[in-house]
Amino acid sequence: PMQFGRRTWIYPSTSEPPDDTEAAIVRLDPGLAFGTGTHPTTALCLEWLATHAVAQRDVIDYGCGSGILGVAALLLGAARVRAVDIDPQALTATHDNAGRNGIDPARLLVGKPALLAGAEAADLLLANILAGPLIELAPRLAALLAPGGNAILSGVLATQADAVCAAWLPWFTH
């Protein structure tokens, strides 16, 4: 088990978590998808979720992998999550982990990036992917974010941070 913030926990699906009604416990089996909470970029995203208000927010989890971030957001009170990935195994793992955590399917939409075509803007964008896609997709992803929303961009090496920031800066200086 791993703890993020005061009350967010990631538990392997084979372990029994404590009976704590205050905790947001994500039961997780990543299968063949990325996302267990042990990678530093995933851990940073989980720390952000654990320490910021996500209740009633509309969230996009772009590059959802195992679904760890989207499921955590929902357990922390997000209204809805749209989880997208290009990997079919990630979509399967996200569905499986949502079910494992008792997530209402109406609150979690899972699919390929086309799921976001024409979609209404979200309050929070989680994108824990590589720097190249973050740069290339900046205009499209920024357009999915409501004014005043948060973009949590991770998966970036320190040497790539300036390039990612430069790609996203035009969307956040207006």
GROMACS .gro file of N, CA, C and O in nm, residues 41-121:
model
  324
   41THR      N    1   0.622   1.019  -1.163
   41THR     CA    2   0.528   1.111  -1.228
   41THR      C    3   0.384   1.080  -1.188
   41THR      O    4   0.303   1.171  -1.170
   42THR      N    5   0.352   0.953  -1.171
   42THR     CA    6   0.218   0.915  -1.124
   42THR      C    7   0.201   0.958  -0.979
   42THR      O    8   0.096   1.010  -0.940
   43ALA      N    9   0.304   0.937  -0.899
   43ALA     CA   10   0.299   0.976  -0.758
   43ALA      C   11   0.277   1.127  -0.744
   43ALA      O   12   0.200   1.171  -0.659
   44LEU      N   13   0.342   1.207  -0.829
   44LEU     CA   14   0.322   1.352  -0.824
   44LEU      C   15   0.177   1.389  -0.854
   44LEU      O   16   0.119   1.476  -0.789
   45CYS      N   17   0.118   1.323  -0.952
   45CYS     CA   18  -0.023   1.349  -0.985
   45CYS      C   19  -0.114   1.309  -0.870
   45CYS      O   20  -0.209   1.381  -0.836
   46LEU      N   21  -0.086   1.196  -0.808
   46LEU     CA   22  -0.168   1.150  -0.695
   46LEU      C   23  -0.153   1.246  -0.576
   46LEU      O   24  -0.251   1.275  -0.508
   47GLU      N   25  -0.033   1.295  -0.553
   47GLU     CA   26  -0.012   1.394  -0.446
   47GLU      C   27  -0.093   1.520  -0.474
   47GLU      O   28  -0.154   1.577  -0.384
   48TRP      N   29  -0.094   1.564  -0.600
   48TRP     CA   30  -0.171   1.684  -0.636
   48TRP      C   31  -0.320   1.658  -0.608
   48TRP      O   32  -0.386   1.740  -0.547
   49LEU      N   33  -0.370   1.546  -0.656
   49LEU     CA   34  -0.512   1.513  -0.633
   49LEU      C   35  -0.545   1.508  -0.484
   49LEU      O   36  -0.651   1.553  -0.442
   50ALA      N   37  -0.453   1.453  -0.405
   50ALA     CA   38  -0.477   1.435  -0.262
   50ALA      C   39  -0.476   1.566  -0.185
   50ALA      O   40  -0.533   1.574  -0.077
   51THR      N   41  -0.415   1.669  -0.242
   51THR     CA   42  -0.400   1.794  -0.167
   51THR      C   43  -0.475   1.911  -0.227
   51THR      O   44  -0.460   2.025  -0.182
   52HIS      N   45  -0.556   1.887  -0.329
   52HIS     CA   46  -0.636   1.993  -0.392
   52HIS      C   47  -0.782   1.950  -0.399
   52HIS      O   48  -0.812   1.831  -0.407
   53ALA      N   49  -0.868   2.047  -0.400
   53ALA     CA   50  -1.012   2.019  -0.406
   53ALA      C   51  -1.050   1.968  -0.545
   53ALA      O   52  -1.031   2.039  -0.644
   54VAL      N   53  -1.099   1.847  -0.551
   54VAL     CA   54  -1.147   1.792  -0.678
   54VAL      C   55  -1.296   1.760  -0.673
   54VAL      O   56  -1.354   1.721  -0.774
   55ALA      N   57  -1.356   1.779  -0.557
   55ALA     CA   58  -1.499   1.748  -0.541
   55ALA      C   59  -1.583   1.826  -0.642
   55ALA      O   60  -1.562   1.944  -0.663
   56GLN      N   61  -1.672   1.752  -0.705
   56GLN     CA   62  -1.768   1.806  -0.803
   56GLN      C   63  -1.703   1.861  -0.930
   56GLN      O   64  -1.769   1.929  -1.007
   57ARG      N   65  -1.577   1.832  -0.951
   57ARG     CA   66  -1.510   1.880  -1.072
   57ARG      C   67  -1.525   1.777  -1.184
   57ARG      O   68  -1.535   1.658  -1.161
   58ASP      N   69  -1.525   1.829  -1.306
   58ASP     CA   70  -1.529   1.746  -1.427
   58ASP      C   71  -1.384   1.728  -1.471
   58ASP      O   72  -1.312   1.826  -1.492
   59VAL      N   73  -1.340   1.604  -1.485
   59VAL     CA   74  -1.199   1.572  -1.503
   59VAL      C   75  -1.178   1.496  -1.634
   59VAL      O   76  -1.257   1.410  -1.671
   60ILE      N   77  -1.066   1.526  -1.701
   60ILE     CA   78  -1.018   1.445  -1.813
   60ILE      C   79  -0.887   1.382  -1.768
   60ILE      O   80  -0.797   1.452  -1.721
   61ASP      N   81  -0.877   1.251  -1.782
   61ASP     CA   82  -0.754   1.177  -1.755
   61ASP      C   83  -0.702   1.131  -1.890
   61ASP      O   84  -0.749   1.031  -1.944
   62TYR      N   85  -0.609   1.208  -1.945
   62TYR     CA   86  -0.559   1.182  -2.080
   62TYR      C   87  -0.434   1.095  -2.071
   62TYR      O   88  -0.333   1.134  -2.014
   63GLY      N   89  -0.442   0.975  -2.127
   63GLY     CA   90  -0.337   0.876  -2.112
   63GLY      C   91  -0.361   0.801  -1.982
   63GLY      O   92  -0.275   0.791  -1.896
   64CYS      N   93  -0.482   0.748  -1.968
   64CYS     CA   94  -0.530   0.696  -1.840
   64CYS      C   95  -0.457   0.573  -1.790
   64CYS      O   96  -0.460   0.545  -1.670
   65GLY      N   97  -0.392   0.497  -1.878
   65GLY     CA   98  -0.321   0.378  -1.831
   65GLY      C   99  -0.412   0.286  -1.754
   65GLY      O  100  -0.516   0.243  -1.803
   66SER      N  101  -0.378   0.258  -1.630
   66SER     CA  102  -0.458   0.168  -1.546
   66SER      C  103  -0.586   0.232  -1.494
   66SER      O  104  -0.668   0.164  -1.434
   67GLY      N  105  -0.600   0.363  -1.513
   67GLY     CA  106  -0.715   0.435  -1.461
   67GLY      C  107  -0.690   0.489  -1.321
   67GLY      O  108  -0.780   0.547  -1.260
   68ILE      N  109  -0.569   0.477  -1.271
   68ILE     CA  110  -0.537   0.513  -1.134
   68ILE      C  111  -0.574   0.657  -1.100
   68ILE      O  112  -0.631   0.684  -0.995
   69LEU      N  113  -0.544   0.751  -1.189
   69LEU     CA  114  -0.571   0.892  -1.159
   69LEU      C  115  -0.720   0.923  -1.166
   69LEU      O  116  -0.774   0.992  -1.079
   70GLY      N  117  -0.786   0.872  -1.268
   70GLY     CA  118  -0.930   0.897  -1.281
   70GLY      C  119  -1.010   0.834  -1.169
   70GLY      O  120  -1.102   0.896  -1.113
   71VAL      N  121  -0.976   0.711  -1.133
   71VAL     CA  122  -1.046   0.644  -1.023
   71VAL      C  123  -1.019   0.718  -0.892
   71VAL      O  124  -1.112   0.742  -0.814
   72ALA      N  125  -0.895   0.760  -0.869
   72ALA     CA  126  -0.864   0.836  -0.747
   72ALA      C  127  -0.945   0.965  -0.744
   72ALA      O  128  -1.001   1.002  -0.639
   73ALA      N  129  -0.953   1.036  -0.857
   73ALA     CA  130  -1.030   1.161  -0.862
   73ALA      C  131  -1.176   1.137  -0.826
   73ALA      O  132  -1.236   1.213  -0.751
   74LEU      N  133  -1.233   1.030  -0.879
   74LEU     CA  134  -1.373   0.998  -0.848
   74LEU      C  135  -1.392   0.963  -0.701
   74LEU      O  136  -1.488   1.006  -0.638
   75LEU      N  137  -1.300   0.887  -0.644
   75LEU     CA  138  -1.310   0.852  -0.503
   75LEU      C  139  -1.290   0.973  -0.414
   75LEU      O  140  -1.335   0.975  -0.299
   76LEU      N  141  -1.223   1.076  -0.467
   76LEU     CA  142  -1.205   1.201  -0.393
   76LEU      C  143  -1.319   1.299  -0.418
   76LEU      O  144  -1.314   1.413  -0.374
   77GLY      N  145  -1.420   1.256  -0.494
   77GLY     CA  146  -1.540   1.337  -0.510
   77GLY      C  147  -1.561   1.404  -0.643
   77GLY      O  148  -1.656   1.481  -0.658
   78ALA      N  149  -1.476   1.379  -0.742
   78ALA     CA  150  -1.499   1.438  -0.875
   78ALA      C  151  -1.637   1.398  -0.926
   78ALA      O  152  -1.685   1.288  -0.897
   79ALA      N  153  -1.699   1.487  -0.999
   79ALA     CA  154  -1.833   1.459  -1.051
   79ALA      C  155  -1.829   1.358  -1.164
   79ALA      O  156  -1.913   1.268  -1.171
   80ARG      N  157  -1.731   1.373  -1.253
   80ARG     CA  158  -1.722   1.286  -1.370
   80ARG      C  159  -1.578   1.285  -1.418
   80ARG      O  160  -1.507   1.384  -1.408
   81VAL      N  161  -1.536   1.172  -1.474
   81VAL     CA  162  -1.404   1.158  -1.536
   81VAL      C  163  -1.422   1.101  -1.675
   81VAL      O  164  -1.496   1.004  -1.694
   82ARG      N  165  -1.356   1.163  -1.770
   82ARG     CA  166  -1.343   1.107  -1.904
   82ARG      C  167  -1.199   1.059  -1.916
   82ARG      O  168  -1.106   1.139  -1.914
   83ALA      N  169  -1.182   0.928  -1.923
   83ALA     CA  170  -1.050   0.865  -1.928
   83ALA      C  171  -1.022   0.817  -2.070
   83ALA      O  172  -1.101   0.741  -2.125
   84VAL      N  173  -0.912   0.865  -2.126
   84VAL     CA  174  -0.880   0.828  -2.263
   84VAL      C  175  -0.738   0.774  -2.272
   84VAL      O  176  -0.650   0.812  -2.195
   85ASP      N  177  -0.719   0.685  -2.368
   85ASP     CA  178  -0.586   0.629  -2.395
   85ASP      C  179  -0.589   0.571  -2.536
   85ASP      O  180  -0.697   0.537  -2.586
   86ILE      N  181  -0.472   0.559  -2.596
   86ILE     CA  182  -0.464   0.499  -2.729
   86ILE      C  183  -0.441   0.349  -2.721
   86ILE      O  184  -0.454   0.279  -2.821
   87ASP      N  185  -0.411   0.299  -2.603
   87ASP     CA  186  -0.381   0.158  -2.582
   87ASP      C  187  -0.506   0.083  -2.536
   87ASP      O  188  -0.559   0.111  -2.429
   88PRO      N  189  -0.554  -0.014  -2.615
   88PRO     CA  190  -0.674  -0.090  -2.574
   88PRO      C  191  -0.657  -0.161  -2.440
   88PRO      O  192  -0.754  -0.175  -2.366
   89GLN      N  193  -0.535  -0.204  -2.407
   89GLN     CA  194  -0.513  -0.270  -2.278
   89GLN      C  195  -0.533  -0.171  -2.162
   89GLN      O  196  -0.580  -0.209  -2.056
   90ALA      N  197  -0.498  -0.045  -2.185
   90ALA     CA  198  -0.520   0.057  -2.083
   90ALA      C  199  -0.670   0.079  -2.061
   90ALA      O  200  -0.715   0.093  -1.947
   91LEU      N  201  -0.746   0.081  -2.169
   91LEU     CA  202  -0.891   0.100  -2.157
   91LEU      C  203  -0.955  -0.016  -2.081
   91LEU      O  204  -1.042   0.005  -1.996
   92THR      N  205  -0.908  -0.137  -2.109
   92THR     CA  206  -0.957  -0.254  -2.036
   92THR      C  207  -0.921  -0.245  -1.888
   92THR      O  208  -1.006  -0.269  -1.801
   93ALA      N  209  -0.795  -0.210  -1.859
   93ALA     CA  210  -0.751  -0.199  -1.720
   93ALA      C  211  -0.830  -0.091  -1.646
   93ALA      O  212  -0.867  -0.108  -1.530
   94THR      N  213  -0.858   0.021  -1.713
   94THR     CA  214  -0.934   0.129  -1.651
   94THR      C  215  -1.074   0.083  -1.616
   94THR      O  216  -1.123   0.106  -1.505
   95HIS      N  217  -1.141   0.015  -1.710
   95HIS     CA  218  -1.274  -0.041  -1.683
   95HIS      C  219  -1.270  -0.138  -1.565
   95HIS      O  220  -1.354  -0.131  -1.475
   96ASP      N  221  -1.171  -0.227  -1.567
   96ASP     CA  222  -1.160  -0.327  -1.462
   96ASP      C  223  -1.137  -0.262  -1.325
   96ASP      O  224  -1.199  -0.301  -1.226
   97ASN      N  225  -1.047  -0.164  -1.320
   97ASN     CA  226  -1.017  -0.100  -1.193
   97ASN      C  227  -1.133  -0.014  -1.144
   97ASN      O  228  -1.156  -0.003  -1.024
   98ALA      N  229  -1.207   0.044  -1.235
   98ALA     CA  230  -1.327   0.119  -1.195
   98ALA      C  231  -1.428   0.025  -1.129
   98ALA      O  232  -1.484   0.055  -1.024
   99GLY      N  233  -1.449  -0.091  -1.190
   99GLY     CA  234  -1.540  -0.189  -1.132
   99GLY      C  235  -1.491  -0.239  -0.998
   99GLY      O  236  -1.570  -0.255  -0.904
  100ARG      N  237  -1.362  -0.262  -0.987
  100ARG     CA  238  -1.301  -0.309  -0.862
  100ARG      C  239  -1.324  -0.209  -0.748
  100ARG      O  240  -1.326  -0.245  -0.632
  101ASN      N  241  -1.341  -0.081  -0.785
  101ASN     CA  242  -1.358   0.025  -0.686
  101ASN      C  243  -1.502   0.072  -0.673
  101ASN      O  244  -1.530   0.172  -0.607
  102GLY      N  245  -1.594   0.000  -0.736
  102GLY     CA  246  -1.735   0.034  -0.724
  102GLY      C  247  -1.773   0.168  -0.786
  102GLY      O  248  -1.867   0.232  -0.743
  103ILE      N  249  -1.701   0.208  -0.890
  103ILE     CA  250  -1.729   0.335  -0.957
  103ILE      C  251  -1.853   0.322  -1.043
  103ILE      O  252  -1.867   0.228  -1.121
  104ASP      N  253  -1.944   0.416  -1.029
  104ASP     CA  254  -2.065   0.422  -1.111
  104ASP      C  255  -2.024   0.447  -1.256
  104ASP      O  256  -1.960   0.548  -1.285
  105PRO      N  257  -2.057   0.356  -1.348
  105PRO     CA  258  -2.017   0.372  -1.489
  105PRO      C  259  -2.065   0.504  -1.551
  105PRO      O  260  -2.004   0.553  -1.645
  106ALA      N  261  -2.170   0.563  -1.498
  106ALA     CA  262  -2.220   0.690  -1.551
  106ALA      C  263  -2.124   0.805  -1.518
  106ALA      O  264  -2.129   0.909  -1.583
  107ARG      N  265  -2.037   0.785  -1.419
  107ARG     CA  266  -1.943   0.890  -1.380
  107ARG      C  267  -1.806   0.873  -1.444
  107ARG      O  268  -1.721   0.961  -1.431
  108LEU      N  269  -1.782   0.761  -1.513
  108LEU     CA  270  -1.653   0.735  -1.576
  108LEU      C  271  -1.675   0.692  -1.719
  108LEU      O  272  -1.723   0.581  -1.746
  109LEU      N  273  -1.640   0.778  -1.812
  109LEU     CA  274  -1.646   0.746  -1.954
  109LEU      C  275  -1.506   0.709  -1.999
  109LEU      O  276  -1.412   0.784  -1.973
  110VAL      N  277  -1.491   0.595  -2.064
  110VAL     CA  278  -1.360   0.544  -2.103
  110VAL      C  279  -1.358   0.520  -2.252
  110VAL      O  280  -1.450   0.459  -2.307
  111GLY      N  281  -1.253   0.567  -2.319
  111GLY     CA  282  -1.243   0.543  -2.462
  111GLY      C  283  -1.116   0.600  -2.521
  111GLY      O  284  -1.030   0.655  -2.451
  112LYS      N  285  -1.107   0.588  -2.651
  112LYS     CA  286  -0.993   0.644  -2.725
  112LYS      C  287  -1.011   0.796  -2.733
  112LYS      O  288  -1.118   0.848  -2.702
  113PRO      N  289  -0.908   0.870  -2.775
  113PRO     CA  290  -0.916   1.016  -2.778
  113PRO      C  291  -1.037   1.073  -2.852
  113PRO      O  292  -1.084   1.182  -2.819
  114ALA      N  293  -1.094   1.001  -2.946
  114ALA     CA  294  -1.214   1.048  -3.017
  114ALA      C  295  -1.330   1.073  -2.920
  114ALA      O  296  -1.421   1.149  -2.952
  115LEU      N  297  -1.325   1.011  -2.802
  115LEU     CA  298  -1.428   1.032  -2.699
  115LEU      C  299  -1.442   1.180  -2.664
  115LEU      O  300  -1.548   1.226  -2.627
  116LEU      N  301  -1.332   1.255  -2.682
  116LEU     CA  302  -1.332   1.396  -2.642
  116LEU      C  303  -1.376   1.491  -2.754
  116LEU      O  304  -1.389   1.610  -2.730
  117ALA      N  305  -1.399   1.438  -2.873
  117ALA     CA  306  -1.440   1.524  -2.985
  117ALA      C  307  -1.573   1.591  -2.953
  117ALA      O  308  -1.671   1.525  -2.919
  118GLY      N  309  -1.573   1.721  -2.959
  118GLY     CA  310  -1.694   1.797  -2.933
  118GLY      C  311  -1.740   1.797  -2.788
  118GLY      O  312  -1.850   1.839  -2.757
  119ALA      N  313  -1.655   1.749  -2.699
  119ALA     CA  314  -1.693   1.740  -2.558
  119ALA      C  315  -1.689   1.876  -2.491
  119ALA      O  316  -1.615   1.965  -2.532
  120GLU      N  317  -1.770   1.889  -2.388
  120GLU     CA  318  -1.767   2.013  -2.311
  120GLU      C  319  -1.636   2.021  -2.233
  120GLU      O  320  -1.571   1.920  -2.206
  121ALA      N  321  -1.598   2.142  -2.198
  121ALA     CA  322  -1.472   2.166  -2.130
  121ALA      C  323  -1.474   2.107  -1.990
  121ALA      O  324  -1.577   2.099  -1.924
   0.00000   0.00000   0.00000
